Coordinates of C-alpha atoms in Angstrom, one line a residue:
M1 CA 0.0 0.0 0.0
K2 CA 2.8 2.4 0.8
T3 CA 4.5 1.6 -2.5
V4 CA 1.2 2.4 -4.3
S5 CA 0.7 5.6 -2.4
L6 CA 4.3 6.7 -3.1
F7 CA 3.8 5.9 -6.8
L8 CA 0.5 7.9 -7.0
A9 CA 2.1 10.8 -5.2
T10 CA 5.1 10.8 -7.6
L11 CA 2.7 10.6 -10.5
M12 CA 0.6 13.5 -9.2
C13 CA 3.7 15.7 -8.7
S14 CA 4.9 14.9 -12.2
F15 CA 1.4 15.7 -13.6
V16 CA 1.3 19.0 -11.8
S17 CA 4.8 19.9 -13.0
Y18 CA 3.7 19.0 -16.5
L19 CA 0.7 21.2 -16.3
A20 CA 2.8 24.1 -14.9
L21 CA 5.2 23.7 -17.8
A22 CA 2.4 23.4 -20.4
A23 CA 0.8 26.5 -19.0
D24 CA 3.8 28.6 -19.8
T25 CA 3.1 31.1 -22.6
Q26 CA 5.3 30.7 -25.6
V27 CA 6.8 34.0 -26.6
E28 CA 9.1 34.9 -29.5
V29 CA 11.3 38.0 -29.3
Y30 CA 13.3 39.3 -32.3
A31 CA 16.9 40.4 -31.9
D32 CA 19.2 42.4 -34.2
D33 CA 21.6 39.9 -35.8
S34 CA 24.3 42.4 -36.7
Y35 CA 24.9 45.0 -34.0
P36 CA 28.1 44.0 -32.2
P37 CA 28.9 44.0 -29.4
Y38 CA 25.3 44.6 -28.3
S39 CA 23.4 41.9 -30.4
Y40 CA 25.0 39.8 -33.1
V41 CA 25.4 36.3 -34.5
E42 CA 28.8 34.7 -34.5
N43 CA 29.4 31.2 -35.8
G44 CA 25.6 30.6 -35.8
E45 CA 25.2 31.7 -32.1
L46 CA 23.4 34.8 -30.9
K47 CA 25.6 36.8 -28.7
G48 CA 26.0 40.3 -27.3
I49 CA 25.5 42.5 -24.2
Y50 CA 21.7 42.9 -24.7
T51 CA 21.4 39.3 -25.5
E52 CA 23.0 38.2 -22.3
I53 CA 21.0 40.6 -20.2
L54 CA 17.7 39.6 -21.8
Q55 CA 18.4 35.9 -21.6
K56 CA 18.9 36.2 -17.9
A57 CA 15.8 38.4 -17.5
F58 CA 13.6 36.1 -19.4
S59 CA 14.7 33.1 -17.3
R60 CA 13.5 34.9 -14.2
M61 CA 10.0 35.7 -15.5
E62 CA 7.2 33.4 -14.3
G63 CA 4.8 31.8 -16.8
Y64 CA 6.8 32.5 -20.0
K65 CA 9.0 30.5 -22.2
V66 CA 10.9 33.0 -24.4
K67 CA 12.6 32.2 -27.6
I68 CA 15.0 34.8 -29.0
K69 CA 15.2 34.8 -32.8
P70 CA 18.0 36.9 -34.5
V71 CA 16.9 38.6 -37.7
P72 CA 18.2 41.4 -40.0
W73 CA 17.2 44.7 -38.3
K74 CA 14.9 46.0 -41.1
R75 CA 13.1 42.7 -41.4
G76 CA 12.5 42.6 -37.6
L77 CA 11.1 46.1 -37.8
S78 CA 8.7 45.1 -40.5
Y79 CA 7.5 42.2 -38.4
I80 CA 6.7 44.6 -35.5
E81 CA 5.0 47.0 -37.9
N82 CA 2.6 44.4 -39.4
G83 CA 1.9 42.8 -36.1
K84 CA 3.6 39.5 -36.9
G85 CA 6.2 40.1 -34.2
F86 CA 5.6 40.6 -30.5
A87 CA 8.8 42.4 -29.5
I88 CA 12.2 43.3 -30.7
Y89 CA 15.5 44.6 -29.2
P90 CA 17.3 47.0 -29.0
P91 CA 15.7 50.0 -30.7
Y92 CA 16.1 53.5 -29.5
H93 CA 13.0 55.5 -28.4
R94 CA 11.6 56.7 -31.8
T95 CA 7.8 57.2 -31.3
K96 CA 7.5 59.7 -34.2
E97 CA 9.5 57.7 -36.7
R98 CA 8.0 54.3 -35.6
P99 CA 4.4 54.8 -34.6
Y100 CA 3.8 51.1 -35.0
M101 CA 6.2 50.4 -32.1
W102 CA 4.6 50.8 -28.6
P103 CA 5.0 50.4 -25.7
Y104 CA 8.6 50.3 -24.7
S105 CA 10.2 48.7 -21.7
I106 CA 12.1 50.7 -19.2
P107 CA 15.6 51.6 -20.6
I108 CA 18.0 48.6 -20.5
L109 CA 21.3 50.3 -21.2
D110 CA 22.8 53.8 -21.9
E111 CA 24.7 53.8 -25.2
R112 CA 27.1 56.8 -25.1
V113 CA 28.7 58.2 -28.2
I114 CA 32.1 59.6 -27.4
V115 CA 35.2 60.8 -29.1
V116 CA 38.4 58.8 -28.4
C117 CA 41.7 60.5 -29.1
R118 CA 45.4 59.8 -29.1
A119 CA 46.6 60.7 -25.6
E120 CA 48.9 63.5 -26.8
V121 CA 45.9 65.3 -28.4
L122 CA 44.1 65.4 -25.1
T123 CA 47.1 66.0 -22.8
R124 CA 48.1 69.0 -24.9
S125 CA 44.7 70.6 -24.4
I126 CA 41.7 70.0 -22.2
R127 CA 38.8 69.3 -24.6
P128 CA 35.5 68.9 -22.7
I129 CA 33.3 70.8 -25.1
W130 CA 32.0 69.1 -28.3
P131 CA 32.6 70.0 -31.1
D132 CA 34.2 73.4 -30.4
D133 CA 37.3 72.1 -28.6
Y134 CA 38.0 69.8 -31.5
F135 CA 38.3 72.5 -34.2
G136 CA 41.5 72.0 -36.3
L137 CA 41.6 68.2 -35.8
V138 CA 41.1 65.2 -38.0
I139 CA 38.2 63.1 -36.7
G140 CA 37.7 59.5 -37.8
N141 CA 34.1 58.3 -38.5
N142 CA 32.5 55.1 -39.7
A143 CA 31.5 55.5 -43.4
G144 CA 27.8 56.3 -43.7
F145 CA 27.4 57.1 -40.0
S146 CA 25.9 60.5 -39.1
S147 CA 27.2 60.7 -35.5
G148 CA 28.5 64.1 -34.3
G149 CA 25.4 66.3 -34.3
D150 CA 24.4 69.2 -36.5
R151 CA 27.0 71.7 -35.1
F152 CA 29.8 69.2 -35.8
W153 CA 28.8 68.7 -39.5
E154 CA 28.4 72.5 -39.9
A155 CA 32.0 72.9 -38.6
V156 CA 33.1 70.2 -41.1
K157 CA 31.3 72.1 -43.9
D158 CA 33.0 75.3 -42.8
G159 CA 36.5 73.6 -42.9
K160 CA 37.0 73.9 -39.1
I161 CA 37.1 70.1 -38.7
T162 CA 38.3 67.4 -41.1
V163 CA 36.6 64.0 -41.3
N164 CA 38.4 60.9 -42.4
E165 CA 36.0 58.0 -43.0
A166 CA 36.7 54.3 -43.0
N167 CA 34.6 51.1 -42.8
G168 CA 34.1 49.9 -39.3
N169 CA 35.6 50.2 -35.9
E170 CA 38.8 48.2 -36.6
K171 CA 40.0 50.3 -39.5
N172 CA 39.2 53.6 -37.7
I173 CA 41.0 52.5 -34.5
M174 CA 44.0 51.3 -36.4
M175 CA 44.2 54.7 -38.3
L176 CA 43.9 56.5 -35.0
G177 CA 46.6 54.4 -33.4
L178 CA 49.0 55.1 -36.4
G179 CA 48.4 58.8 -36.1
R180 CA 46.5 59.2 -39.3
T181 CA 43.6 60.8 -37.4
D182 CA 43.5 62.7 -34.2
C183 CA 40.3 61.3 -32.7
Y184 CA 37.6 58.8 -33.6
M185 CA 33.9 59.1 -32.7
N186 CA 31.5 56.2 -32.1
D187 CA 29.6 54.3 -29.4
R188 CA 31.9 54.0 -26.4
I189 CA 31.3 50.3 -25.7
S190 CA 31.7 49.4 -29.4
I191 CA 35.1 51.2 -29.4
L192 CA 36.3 49.6 -26.1
W193 CA 35.1 46.1 -27.2
E194 CA 36.8 46.3 -30.6
L195 CA 40.0 47.6 -29.0
K196 CA 39.9 44.7 -26.6
Q197 CA 39.7 42.3 -29.6
L198 CA 42.6 44.0 -31.4
K199 CA 44.8 43.9 -28.4
A200 CA 44.0 40.2 -27.7
N201 CA 44.9 39.3 -31.3
G202 CA 48.2 41.2 -31.1
M203 CA 47.0 43.8 -33.7
Y204 CA 47.1 46.8 -31.5
D205 CA 50.3 47.6 -29.5
E206 CA 49.1 50.4 -27.3
G207 CA 51.9 52.6 -26.1
G208 CA 54.3 50.8 -28.4
K209 CA 53.8 50.8 -32.2
H210 CA 50.4 52.3 -31.7
A211 CA 49.3 55.4 -29.8
R212 CA 47.9 55.3 -26.3
L213 CA 44.2 56.3 -26.4
M214 CA 42.1 58.4 -24.1
E215 CA 38.4 59.2 -23.9
G216 CA 37.4 62.7 -24.8
A217 CA 34.0 64.5 -24.8
T218 CA 30.6 62.8 -24.8
I219 CA 28.8 63.6 -28.0
S220 CA 25.3 62.1 -27.2
I221 CA 23.6 59.4 -25.1
E222 CA 20.9 57.0 -26.4
Q223 CA 19.1 54.2 -24.6
G224 CA 18.2 50.7 -25.8
F225 CA 14.8 49.2 -25.1
L226 CA 12.8 46.1 -25.6
A227 CA 9.9 47.4 -27.8
F228 CA 6.6 45.9 -28.6
T229 CA 4.2 45.9 -31.5
A230 CA 1.4 48.5 -31.4
T231 CA -0.5 47.1 -34.3
G232 CA -1.0 43.5 -33.1
A233 CA -1.6 43.9 -29.4
D234 CA -5.0 42.0 -29.7
K235 CA -3.0 38.9 -30.7
F236 CA -0.9 39.1 -27.5
P237 CA -3.3 39.4 -24.4
H238 CA -0.3 38.6 -22.2
M239 CA 1.6 41.8 -23.3
D240 CA 0.8 43.9 -20.2
D241 CA 1.9 41.2 -17.7
F242 CA 5.0 40.4 -19.8
I243 CA 6.1 44.0 -19.8
L244 CA 5.4 44.4 -16.1
Q245 CA 7.5 41.3 -15.2
F246 CA 10.3 42.3 -17.6
D247 CA 10.5 45.8 -16.3
T248 CA 10.6 44.6 -12.7
V249 CA 13.4 42.1 -13.4
I250 CA 15.5 44.7 -15.4
Y251 CA 15.1 47.2 -12.6
A252 CA 16.3 44.7 -10.0
M253 CA 19.3 43.8 -12.2
R254 CA 20.2 47.5 -12.5
R255 CA 19.9 48.1 -8.7
S256 CA 22.0 45.1 -7.9
G257 CA 24.8 46.1 -10.2
E258 CA 24.3 43.0 -12.4
L259 CA 23.8 45.0 -15.6
Q260 CA 27.0 46.9 -15.0
K261 CA 28.9 43.7 -14.4
I262 CA 27.7 42.2 -17.7
L263 CA 28.7 45.4 -19.5
D264 CA 32.2 45.5 -17.8
D265 CA 32.9 41.8 -18.7
F266 CA 32.5 42.6 -22.4
V267 CA 35.1 45.3 -22.5
R268 CA 37.7 44.3 -19.8

């Protein structure tokens, strides 16, 4: 009798566990597949700072089983626009340009665009004000990027600043290290992450063959979010609860310092 009772109890526990698992809402979230170091695919695996943060956050949410699917950014936006997609990361807050995207989560990370310079450029002169303190210099920029702000590009047009463009972080950092430019502007974490890779691969000898680099002025600050579809909300009755749980977990991760540790681990 005891054996039968134990068997029935075990069976009941297994059945309850199955029901709890079966009750989990299946959710698919899209991720930018080409935005290193924040969200990108490498050797078939989705990686990145946002990816690591969101994987941990989703694992702590009750009642959901979340699958992250990497897609080209424009395709992901189209899925959100036509209501096929539930959510995507990590867009900036662009309510006017993307009325089909609402609501947004609380901010996940601050993405700070800065200017990095050869140490001698900054030690010769304190340059806290952008772009005025950088007149007369050659600034590296990723080809096709419009970072810098209106006043910066006006100064370029007036001949007060020279821009030297190259494709990607690696080429711009190498040009800076070899003294072909004075400074380079881009997202801070992207620069630090790429510099870390170059040093690890023996391609950048800071303080030796290549210049020692220092951070200069902050140009702008953006924030990345998890954003949801505004056109297909009726298909996702769990949206409000999902957002509430996600925001709560992200806030706790921020307060505990866990977000900062994930960020630091990528660039140190």
